[in-house]
CSV table of C-alpha atoms in Angstrom, one decimal:
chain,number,residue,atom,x,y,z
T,1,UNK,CA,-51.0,-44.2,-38.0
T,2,UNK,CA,-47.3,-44.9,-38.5
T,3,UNK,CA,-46.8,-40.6,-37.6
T,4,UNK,CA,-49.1,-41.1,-34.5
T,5,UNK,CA,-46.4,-44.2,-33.2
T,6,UNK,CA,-42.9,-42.3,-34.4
T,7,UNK,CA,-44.8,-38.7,-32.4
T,8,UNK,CA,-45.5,-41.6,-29.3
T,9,UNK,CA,-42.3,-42.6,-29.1
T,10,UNK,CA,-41.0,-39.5,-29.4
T,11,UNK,CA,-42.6,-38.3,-26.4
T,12,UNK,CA,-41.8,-41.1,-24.5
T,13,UNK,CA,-38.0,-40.6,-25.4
T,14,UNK,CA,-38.1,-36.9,-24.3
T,15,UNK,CA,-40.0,-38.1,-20.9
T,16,UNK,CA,-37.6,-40.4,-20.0
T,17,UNK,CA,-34.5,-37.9,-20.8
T,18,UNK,CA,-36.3,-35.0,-18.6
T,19,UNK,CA,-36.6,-37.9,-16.0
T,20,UNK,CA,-33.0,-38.4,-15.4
T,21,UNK,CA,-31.7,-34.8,-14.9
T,22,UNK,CA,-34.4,-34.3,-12.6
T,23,UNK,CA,-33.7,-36.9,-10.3
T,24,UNK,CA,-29.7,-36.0,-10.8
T,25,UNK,CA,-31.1,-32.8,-10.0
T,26,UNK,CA,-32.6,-33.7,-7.2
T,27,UNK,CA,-30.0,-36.0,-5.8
T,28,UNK,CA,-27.7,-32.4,-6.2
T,29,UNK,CA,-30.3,-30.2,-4.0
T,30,UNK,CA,-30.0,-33.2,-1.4
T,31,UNK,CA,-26.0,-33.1,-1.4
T,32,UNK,CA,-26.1,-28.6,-1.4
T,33,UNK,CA,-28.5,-29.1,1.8
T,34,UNK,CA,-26.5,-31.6,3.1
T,35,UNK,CA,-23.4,-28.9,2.7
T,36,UNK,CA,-25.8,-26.5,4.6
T,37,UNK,CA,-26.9,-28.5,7.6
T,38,UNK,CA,-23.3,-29.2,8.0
T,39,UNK,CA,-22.6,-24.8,8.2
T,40,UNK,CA,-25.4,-24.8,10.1
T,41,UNK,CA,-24.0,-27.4,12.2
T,42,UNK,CA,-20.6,-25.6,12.7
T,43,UNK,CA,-22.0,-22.5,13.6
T,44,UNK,CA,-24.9,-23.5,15.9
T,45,UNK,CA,-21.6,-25.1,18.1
T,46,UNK,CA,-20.3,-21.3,18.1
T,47,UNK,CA,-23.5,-20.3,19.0
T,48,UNK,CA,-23.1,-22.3,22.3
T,49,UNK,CA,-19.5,-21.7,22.6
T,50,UNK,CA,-20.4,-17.8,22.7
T,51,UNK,CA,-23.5,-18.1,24.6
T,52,UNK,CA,-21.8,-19.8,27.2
T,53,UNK,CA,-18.8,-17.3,27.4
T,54,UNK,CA,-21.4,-14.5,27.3
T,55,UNK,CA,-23.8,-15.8,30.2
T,56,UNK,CA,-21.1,-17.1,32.9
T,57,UNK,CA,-18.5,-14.3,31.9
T,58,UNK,CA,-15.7,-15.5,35.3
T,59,UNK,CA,-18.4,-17.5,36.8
T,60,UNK,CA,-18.0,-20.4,34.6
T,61,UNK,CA,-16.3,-23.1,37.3
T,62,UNK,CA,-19.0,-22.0,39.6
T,63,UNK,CA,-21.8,-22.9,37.1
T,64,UNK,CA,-20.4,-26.0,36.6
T,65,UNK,CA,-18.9,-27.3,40.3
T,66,UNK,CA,-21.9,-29.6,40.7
T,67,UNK,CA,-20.5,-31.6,37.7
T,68,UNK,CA,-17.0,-31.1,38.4
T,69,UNK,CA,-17.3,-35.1,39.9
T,70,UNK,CA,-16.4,-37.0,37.3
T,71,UNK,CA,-19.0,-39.4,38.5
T,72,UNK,CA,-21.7,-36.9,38.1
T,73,UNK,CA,-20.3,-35.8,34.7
T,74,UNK,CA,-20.7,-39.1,34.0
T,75,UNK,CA,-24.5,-39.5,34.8
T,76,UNK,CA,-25.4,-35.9,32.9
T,77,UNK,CA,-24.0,-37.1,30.4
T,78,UNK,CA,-26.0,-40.4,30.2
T,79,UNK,CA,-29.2,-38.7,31.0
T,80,UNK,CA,-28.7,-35.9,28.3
T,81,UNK,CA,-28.4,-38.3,25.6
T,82,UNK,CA,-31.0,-41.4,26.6
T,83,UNK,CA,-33.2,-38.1,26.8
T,84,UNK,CA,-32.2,-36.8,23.4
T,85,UNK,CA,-31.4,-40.2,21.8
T,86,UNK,CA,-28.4,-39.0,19.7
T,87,UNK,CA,-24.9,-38.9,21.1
T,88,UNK,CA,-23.6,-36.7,18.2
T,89,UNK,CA,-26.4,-34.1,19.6
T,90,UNK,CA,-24.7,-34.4,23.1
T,91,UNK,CA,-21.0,-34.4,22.0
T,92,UNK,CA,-21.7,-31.7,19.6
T,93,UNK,CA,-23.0,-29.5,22.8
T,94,UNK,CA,-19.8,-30.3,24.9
T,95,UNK,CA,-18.0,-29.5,21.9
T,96,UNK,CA,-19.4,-25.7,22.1
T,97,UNK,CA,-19.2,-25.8,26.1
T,98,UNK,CA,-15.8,-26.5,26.4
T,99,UNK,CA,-15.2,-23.9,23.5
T,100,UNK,CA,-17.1,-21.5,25.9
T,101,UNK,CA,-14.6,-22.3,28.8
T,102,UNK,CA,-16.0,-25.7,30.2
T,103,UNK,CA,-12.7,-27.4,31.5
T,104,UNK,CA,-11.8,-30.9,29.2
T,105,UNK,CA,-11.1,-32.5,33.1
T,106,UNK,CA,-15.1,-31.9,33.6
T,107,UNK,CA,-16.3,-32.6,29.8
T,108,UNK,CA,-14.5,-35.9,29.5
T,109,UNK,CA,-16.7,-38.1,31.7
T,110,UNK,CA,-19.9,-36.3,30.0
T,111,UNK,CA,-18.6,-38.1,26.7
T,112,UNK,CA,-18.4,-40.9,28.4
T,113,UNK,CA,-22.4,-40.7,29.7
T,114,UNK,CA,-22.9,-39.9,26.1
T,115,UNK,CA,-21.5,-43.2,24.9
T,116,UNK,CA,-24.1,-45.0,27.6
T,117,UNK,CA,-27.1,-43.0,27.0
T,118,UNK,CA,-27.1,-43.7,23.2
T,119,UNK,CA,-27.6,-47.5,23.5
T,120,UNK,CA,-31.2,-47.1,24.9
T,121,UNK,CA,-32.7,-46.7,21.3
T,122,UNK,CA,-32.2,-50.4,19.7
T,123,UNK,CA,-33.2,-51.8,23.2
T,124,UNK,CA,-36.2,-50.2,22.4
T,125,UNK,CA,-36.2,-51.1,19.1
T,126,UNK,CA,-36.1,-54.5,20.6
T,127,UNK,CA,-39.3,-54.7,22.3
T,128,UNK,CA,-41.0,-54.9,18.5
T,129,UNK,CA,-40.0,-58.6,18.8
T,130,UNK,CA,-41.8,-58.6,22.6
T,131,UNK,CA,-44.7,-61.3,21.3
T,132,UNK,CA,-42.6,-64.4,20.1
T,133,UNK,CA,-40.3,-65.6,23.2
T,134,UNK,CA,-37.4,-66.9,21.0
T,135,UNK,CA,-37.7,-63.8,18.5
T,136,UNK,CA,-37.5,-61.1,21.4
T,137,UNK,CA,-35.0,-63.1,23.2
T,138,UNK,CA,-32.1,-62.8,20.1
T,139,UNK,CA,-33.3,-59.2,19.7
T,140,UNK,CA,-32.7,-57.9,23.4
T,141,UNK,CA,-29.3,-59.4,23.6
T,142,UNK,CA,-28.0,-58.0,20.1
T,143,UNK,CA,-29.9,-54.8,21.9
T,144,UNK,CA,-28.4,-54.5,25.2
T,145,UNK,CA,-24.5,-56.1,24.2
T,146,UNK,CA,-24.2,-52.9,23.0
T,147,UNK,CA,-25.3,-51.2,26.5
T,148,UNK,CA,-22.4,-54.1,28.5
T,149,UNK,CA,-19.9,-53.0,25.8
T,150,UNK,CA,-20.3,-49.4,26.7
T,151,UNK,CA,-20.8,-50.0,30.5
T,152,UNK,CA,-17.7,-52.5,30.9
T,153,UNK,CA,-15.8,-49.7,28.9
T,154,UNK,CA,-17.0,-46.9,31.1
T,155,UNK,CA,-16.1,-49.0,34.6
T,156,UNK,CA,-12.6,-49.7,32.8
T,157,UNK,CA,-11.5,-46.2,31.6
T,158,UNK,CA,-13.5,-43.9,34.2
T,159,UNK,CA,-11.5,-45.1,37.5
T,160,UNK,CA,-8.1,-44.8,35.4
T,161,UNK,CA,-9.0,-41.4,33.9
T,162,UNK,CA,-9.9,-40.2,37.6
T,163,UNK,CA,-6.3,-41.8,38.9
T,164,UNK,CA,-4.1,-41.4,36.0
T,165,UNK,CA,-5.6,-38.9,33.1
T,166,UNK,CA,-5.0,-41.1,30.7
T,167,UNK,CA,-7.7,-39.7,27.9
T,168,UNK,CA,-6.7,-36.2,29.0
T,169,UNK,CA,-3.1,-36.6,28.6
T,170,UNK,CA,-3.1,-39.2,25.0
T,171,UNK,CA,-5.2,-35.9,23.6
T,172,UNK,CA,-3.6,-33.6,24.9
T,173,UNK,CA,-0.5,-35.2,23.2
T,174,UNK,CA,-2.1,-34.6,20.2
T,175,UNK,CA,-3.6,-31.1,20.0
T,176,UNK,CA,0.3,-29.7,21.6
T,177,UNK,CA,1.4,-28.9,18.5
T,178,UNK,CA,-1.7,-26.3,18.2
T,179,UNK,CA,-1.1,-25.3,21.8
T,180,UNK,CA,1.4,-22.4,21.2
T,181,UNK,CA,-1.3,-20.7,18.7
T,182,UNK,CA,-3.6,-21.4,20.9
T,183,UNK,CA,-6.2,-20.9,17.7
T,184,UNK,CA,-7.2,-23.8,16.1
T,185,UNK,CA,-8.4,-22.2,12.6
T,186,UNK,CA,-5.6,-22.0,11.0
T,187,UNK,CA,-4.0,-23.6,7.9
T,188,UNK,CA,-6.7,-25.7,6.0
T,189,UNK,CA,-9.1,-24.2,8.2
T,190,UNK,CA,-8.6,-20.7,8.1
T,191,UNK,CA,-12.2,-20.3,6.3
T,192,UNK,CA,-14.6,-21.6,9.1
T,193,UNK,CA,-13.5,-18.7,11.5
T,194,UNK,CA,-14.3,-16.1,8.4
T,195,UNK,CA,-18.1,-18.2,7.5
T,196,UNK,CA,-19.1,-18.4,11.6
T,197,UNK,CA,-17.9,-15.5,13.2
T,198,UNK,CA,-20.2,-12.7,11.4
T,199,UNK,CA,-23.2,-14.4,11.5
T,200,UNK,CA,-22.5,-15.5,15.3
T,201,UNK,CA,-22.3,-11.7,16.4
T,202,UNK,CA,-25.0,-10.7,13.9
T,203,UNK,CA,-27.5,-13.0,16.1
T,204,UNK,CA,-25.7,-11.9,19.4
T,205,UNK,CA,-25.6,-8.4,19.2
T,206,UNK,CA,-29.6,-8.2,19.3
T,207,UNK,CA,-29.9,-10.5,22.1
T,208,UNK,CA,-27.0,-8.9,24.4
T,209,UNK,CA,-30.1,-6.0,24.6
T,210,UNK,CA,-31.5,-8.3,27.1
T,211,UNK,CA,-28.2,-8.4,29.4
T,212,UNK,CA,-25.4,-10.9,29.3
T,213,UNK,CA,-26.7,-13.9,31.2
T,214,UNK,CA,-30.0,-13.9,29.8
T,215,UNK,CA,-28.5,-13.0,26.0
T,216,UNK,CA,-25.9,-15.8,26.6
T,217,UNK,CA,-28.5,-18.8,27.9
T,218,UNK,CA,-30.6,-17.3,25.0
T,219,UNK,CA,-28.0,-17.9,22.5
T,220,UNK,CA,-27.2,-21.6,24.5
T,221,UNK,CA,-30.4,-22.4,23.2
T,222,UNK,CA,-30.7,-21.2,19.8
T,223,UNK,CA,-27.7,-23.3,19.3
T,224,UNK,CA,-28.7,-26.4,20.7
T,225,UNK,CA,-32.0,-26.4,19.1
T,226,UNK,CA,-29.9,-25.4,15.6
T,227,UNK,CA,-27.7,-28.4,16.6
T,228,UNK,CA,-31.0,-30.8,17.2
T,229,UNK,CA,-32.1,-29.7,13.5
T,230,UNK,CA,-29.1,-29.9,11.6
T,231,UNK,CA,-28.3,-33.2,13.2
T,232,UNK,CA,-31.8,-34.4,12.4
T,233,UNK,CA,-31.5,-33.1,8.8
T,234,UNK,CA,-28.3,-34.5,8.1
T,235,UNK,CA,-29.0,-37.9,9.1
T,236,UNK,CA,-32.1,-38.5,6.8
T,237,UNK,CA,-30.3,-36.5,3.6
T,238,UNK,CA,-27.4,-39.1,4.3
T,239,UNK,CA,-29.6,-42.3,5.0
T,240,UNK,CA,-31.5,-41.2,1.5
T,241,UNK,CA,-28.4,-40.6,-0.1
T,242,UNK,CA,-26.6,-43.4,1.0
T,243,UNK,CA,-29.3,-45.6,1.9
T,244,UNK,CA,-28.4,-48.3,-1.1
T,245,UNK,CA,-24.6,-48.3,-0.2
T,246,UNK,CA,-24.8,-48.3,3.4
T,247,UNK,CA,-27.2,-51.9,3.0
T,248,UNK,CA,-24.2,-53.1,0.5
T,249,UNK,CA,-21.7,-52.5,3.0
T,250,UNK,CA,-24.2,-53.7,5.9
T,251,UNK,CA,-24.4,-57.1,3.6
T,252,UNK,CA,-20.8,-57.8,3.0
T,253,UNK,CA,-19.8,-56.7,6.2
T,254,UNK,CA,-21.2,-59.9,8.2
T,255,UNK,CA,-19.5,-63.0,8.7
T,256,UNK,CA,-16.0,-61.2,7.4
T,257,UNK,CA,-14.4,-61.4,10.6
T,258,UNK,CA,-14.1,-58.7,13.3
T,259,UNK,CA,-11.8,-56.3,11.9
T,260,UNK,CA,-14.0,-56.2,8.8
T,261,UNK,CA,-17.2,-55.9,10.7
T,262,UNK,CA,-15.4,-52.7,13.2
T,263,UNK,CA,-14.0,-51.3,9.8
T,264,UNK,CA,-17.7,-51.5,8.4
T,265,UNK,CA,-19.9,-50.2,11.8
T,266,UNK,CA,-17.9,-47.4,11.2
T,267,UNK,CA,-18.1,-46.5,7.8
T,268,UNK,CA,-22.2,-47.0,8.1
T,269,UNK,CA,-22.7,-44.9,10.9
T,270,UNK,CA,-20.4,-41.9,9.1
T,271,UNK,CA,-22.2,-42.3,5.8
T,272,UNK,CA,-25.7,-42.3,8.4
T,273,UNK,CA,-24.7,-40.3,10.5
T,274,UNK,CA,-25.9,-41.9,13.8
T,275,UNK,CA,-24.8,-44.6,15.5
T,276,UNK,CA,-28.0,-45.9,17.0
T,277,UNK,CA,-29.5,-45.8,13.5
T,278,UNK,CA,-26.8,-48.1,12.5
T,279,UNK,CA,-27.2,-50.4,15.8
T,280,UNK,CA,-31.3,-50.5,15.1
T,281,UNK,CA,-30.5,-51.9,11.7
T,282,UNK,CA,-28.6,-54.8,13.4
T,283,UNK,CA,-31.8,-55.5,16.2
T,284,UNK,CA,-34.4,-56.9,13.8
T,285,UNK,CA,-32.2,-59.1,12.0
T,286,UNK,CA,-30.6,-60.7,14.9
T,287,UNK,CA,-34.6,-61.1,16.0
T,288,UNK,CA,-35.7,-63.1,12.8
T,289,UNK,CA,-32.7,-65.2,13.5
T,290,UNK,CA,-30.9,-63.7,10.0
T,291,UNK,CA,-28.0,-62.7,11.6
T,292,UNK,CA,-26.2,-64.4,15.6
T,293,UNK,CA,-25.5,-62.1,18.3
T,294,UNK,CA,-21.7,-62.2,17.9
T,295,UNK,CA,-22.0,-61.9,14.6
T,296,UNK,CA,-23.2,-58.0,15.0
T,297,UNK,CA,-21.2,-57.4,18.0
T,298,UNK,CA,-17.9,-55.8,16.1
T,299,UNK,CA,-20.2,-53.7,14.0
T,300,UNK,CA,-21.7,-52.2,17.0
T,301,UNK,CA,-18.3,-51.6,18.1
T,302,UNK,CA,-17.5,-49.9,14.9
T,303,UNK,CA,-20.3,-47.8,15.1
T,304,UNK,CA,-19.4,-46.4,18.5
T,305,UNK,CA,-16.3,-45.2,16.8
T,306,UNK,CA,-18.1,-43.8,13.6
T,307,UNK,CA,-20.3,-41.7,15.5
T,308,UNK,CA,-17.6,-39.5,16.6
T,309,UNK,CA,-17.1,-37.9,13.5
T,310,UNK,CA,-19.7,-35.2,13.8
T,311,UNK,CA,-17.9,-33.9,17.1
T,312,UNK,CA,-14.6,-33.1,15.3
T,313,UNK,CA,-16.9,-31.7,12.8
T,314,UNK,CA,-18.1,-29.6,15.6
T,315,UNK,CA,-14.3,-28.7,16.8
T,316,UNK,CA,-13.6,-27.2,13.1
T,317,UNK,CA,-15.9,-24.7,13.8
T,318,UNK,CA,-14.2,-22.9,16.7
T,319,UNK,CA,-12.0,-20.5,17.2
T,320,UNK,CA,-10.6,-18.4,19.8
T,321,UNK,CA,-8.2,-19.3,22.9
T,322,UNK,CA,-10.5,-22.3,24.1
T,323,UNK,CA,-10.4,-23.8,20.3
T,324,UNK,CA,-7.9,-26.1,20.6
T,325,UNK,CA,-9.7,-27.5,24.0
T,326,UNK,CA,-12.9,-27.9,21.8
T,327,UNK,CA,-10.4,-30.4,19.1
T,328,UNK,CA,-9.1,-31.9,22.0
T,329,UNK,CA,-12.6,-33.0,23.5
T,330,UNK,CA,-13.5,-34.5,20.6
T,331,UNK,CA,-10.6,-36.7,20.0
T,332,UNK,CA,-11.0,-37.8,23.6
T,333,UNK,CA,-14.5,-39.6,22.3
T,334,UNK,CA,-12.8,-41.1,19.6
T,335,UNK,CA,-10.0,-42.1,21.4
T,336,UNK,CA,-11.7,-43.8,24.1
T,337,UNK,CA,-14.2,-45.5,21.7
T,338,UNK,CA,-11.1,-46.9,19.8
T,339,UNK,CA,-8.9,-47.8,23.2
T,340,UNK,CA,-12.0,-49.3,24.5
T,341,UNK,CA,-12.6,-51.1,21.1
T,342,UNK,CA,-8.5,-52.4,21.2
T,343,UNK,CA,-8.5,-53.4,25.0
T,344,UNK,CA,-12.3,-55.3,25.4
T,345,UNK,CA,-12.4,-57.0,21.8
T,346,UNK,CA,-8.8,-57.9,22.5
T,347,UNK,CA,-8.7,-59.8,25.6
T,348,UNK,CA,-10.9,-62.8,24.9
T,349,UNK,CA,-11.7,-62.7,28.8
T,350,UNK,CA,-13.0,-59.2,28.7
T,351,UNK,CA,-14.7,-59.7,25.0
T,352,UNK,CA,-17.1,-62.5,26.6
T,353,UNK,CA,-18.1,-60.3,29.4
T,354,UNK,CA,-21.0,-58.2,27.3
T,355,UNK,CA,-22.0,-61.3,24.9
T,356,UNK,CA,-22.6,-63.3,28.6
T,357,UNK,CA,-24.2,-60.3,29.9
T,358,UNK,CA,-26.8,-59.8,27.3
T,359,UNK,CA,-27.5,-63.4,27.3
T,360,UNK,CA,-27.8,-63.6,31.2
T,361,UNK,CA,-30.7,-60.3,31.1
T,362,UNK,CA,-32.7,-61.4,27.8
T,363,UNK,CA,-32.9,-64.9,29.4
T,364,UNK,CA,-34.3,-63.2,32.6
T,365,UNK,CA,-36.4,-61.1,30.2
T,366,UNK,CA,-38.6,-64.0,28.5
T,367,UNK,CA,-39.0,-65.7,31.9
T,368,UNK,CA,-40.6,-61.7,32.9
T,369,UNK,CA,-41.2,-59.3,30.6
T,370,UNK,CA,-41.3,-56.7,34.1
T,371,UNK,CA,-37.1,-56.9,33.9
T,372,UNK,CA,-37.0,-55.4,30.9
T,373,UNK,CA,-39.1,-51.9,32.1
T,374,UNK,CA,-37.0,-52.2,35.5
T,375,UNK,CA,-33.5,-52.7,33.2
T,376,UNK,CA,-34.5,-49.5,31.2
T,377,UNK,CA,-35.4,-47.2,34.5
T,378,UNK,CA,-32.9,-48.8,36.4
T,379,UNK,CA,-30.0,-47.8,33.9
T,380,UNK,CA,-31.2,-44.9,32.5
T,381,UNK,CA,-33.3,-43.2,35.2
T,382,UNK,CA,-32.6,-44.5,38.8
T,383,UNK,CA,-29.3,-44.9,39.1
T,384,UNK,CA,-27.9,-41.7,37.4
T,385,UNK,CA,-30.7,-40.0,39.2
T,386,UNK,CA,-29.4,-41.2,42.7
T,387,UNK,CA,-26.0,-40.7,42.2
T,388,UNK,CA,-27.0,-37.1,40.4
T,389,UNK,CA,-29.0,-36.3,44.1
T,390,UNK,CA,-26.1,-37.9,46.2
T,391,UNK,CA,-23.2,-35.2,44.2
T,392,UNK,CA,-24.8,-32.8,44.7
């Protein structure tokens, strides 16, 4: 009797050791995938940077006149990602255009779209409160505060890119010091070229067989679809990876004061890797009455600017005599996301507008449920559809 307990125990003891490797184990694999998604990742943005070279060849500012209005570069921008729902998707594509030869003049006001078309997920997410007025009410204004943020910044920083360049030129500023190489893997980044390159031409060389237009929109594709997947992937191995600290940080991060809550929006979103993931978090909380409006506002503000982290991912993995265009687009995202952060949340004028905004449409929401469908076409369909039809 007392062998059969010591040989129980026993076994218990050496389950509950071969439990905790496996799930170290486990928690490894997750981290090695994660690694990959984020190769696959870099070279799926030189797939689209080749593809695009390879199917315009000289015709590249013809292929792209109809968006060379930065209003219209604007609105493709906002469609592509309230279609796709992920602005690190859309960025990461732009990224590889303007790699390809897509001028950073024409790209920036697509980032800009981007930043719009992004918000339309926790509006959504905001209708799950739709049957309890009061409920749905706090939850569409935590929702669409982040859609006035982005808005108010776009109508701030659009007409004084188109007059004075001021993105274009702050970034540009930046990247000079590369400019003279004209190659931005160098240095520390020497390896990406090495790890992209071969297994870029080995997937280009087969498909160039079907002539250079159709090879290069071919190899567009297979790159934005890699790009969708890797994106995808990433975000769930880092939301079950860092699912337990991200809710620690979303915890303390309330009720610390602005700078805290900006600081902490952005570290979420990086260790989730997407920002509307992050802003969803915030919508059902604010609904049960947990959290206030202004109380989530910074970290949605935090998140815009955590978000850009996958485009200069994205930039590492170019190379060539566009590179240092491909680095430069991407700190335009996070350099507008950051001067739009400084300038709205700093004036106290211009930091009411979007709390007053989403108070003024989720009142008009309760009162008929009708605005909210005609607020989500109107935005996100309409409008950049007109104005699409009009440029062209």
């Amino acid at each position: 009797m007392k062998d059969t307990g010591q040989m129980e125990k026993t076994m218990m003891n050496q389950a509950t050791t071969a439990a905790t490797p496996m799930s170290s184990t486990t928690r490894w694999l997750r981290w090695a995938n994660l690694a990959f998604m984020l190769y696959l990742l870099l070279l799926a943005v030189s797939m689209v940077g080749s593809g695009f070279k390879m199917a315009t060849g000289e015709h590249a500012k013809v292929l792209f006149e109809f968006a060379s209005h930065p209003v219209a570069g604007l609105m493709i921008g906002l469609v592509a990602t309230a279609l796709i729902q992920s602005s690190s998707t859309v960025t990461s594509i732009i990224v590889g255009l303007v790699a390809g030869g897509l001028p950073v003049t024409t790209a920036i006001p697509m980032i800009m779209g981007a930043n719009i078309g992004t918000t339309v997920t926790n509006t959504l997410v905001s209708l799950g409160h739709v049957r309890c007025n009061t409920e749905f009410k706090r939850a569409f204004a935590s929702a669409t505060i982040h859609d006035f943020f982005n808005l108010l910044a776009v109508a701030i920083f659009l007409p004084l890119e188109m007059m004075f360049g001021i993105l274009e030129k702050i970034s540009n500023w930046l990247v000079s010091p590369m400019m003279s190489t004209g190659d931005m893997s160098m240095k520390g980044l020497n390896f990406i070229k090495p790890i992209t390159k071969p297994v870029v031409s080995a997937i280009q060389e087969p498909l160039s067989s079907f002539g250079s237009v159709t090879g290069g929109v071919l190899l567009i594709v297979l790159g934005i679809a890699t790009i969708f997947v890797a994106i995808t992937v990433m975000g769930k191995l880092m939301k079950s990876l860092m699912v337990g600290r991200a809710r620690e940080i979303l915890k303390n991060a309330i009720g610390r004061g602005p700078l805290h809550g900006i600081a902490s929006g952005s570290i979420v979103t990086i260790l989730v890797q997407s920002s509307s993931t992050t802003t969803s978090l915030m919508v059902p909380l604010v609904g049960s009455g947990t959290l206030k409006v202004r109380d989530v506002y910074p970290f949605t503000l935090g998140a815009n600017i955590g978000t850009c982290i996958t485009g200069l991912l994205a930039a590492t993995a170019v190379s060539g005599e566009f590179a240092v265009f491909a680095l430069q687009i991407a700190l335009v995202h996070l350099i507008f996301n950051v001067m739009a952060t400084i300038l709205i949340f700093g004036i106290p004028f211009l930091r009411e507008l979007p709390v007053k905004g989403a108070d003024y449409i989720s009142d008009m929401a309760i009162k008929n449920k009708a605005v909210v469908a005609g607020y989500l076409v109107s935005i996100f369909v309409v409008i950049p559809g007109s104005i699409l039809a009009m440029t062209a």
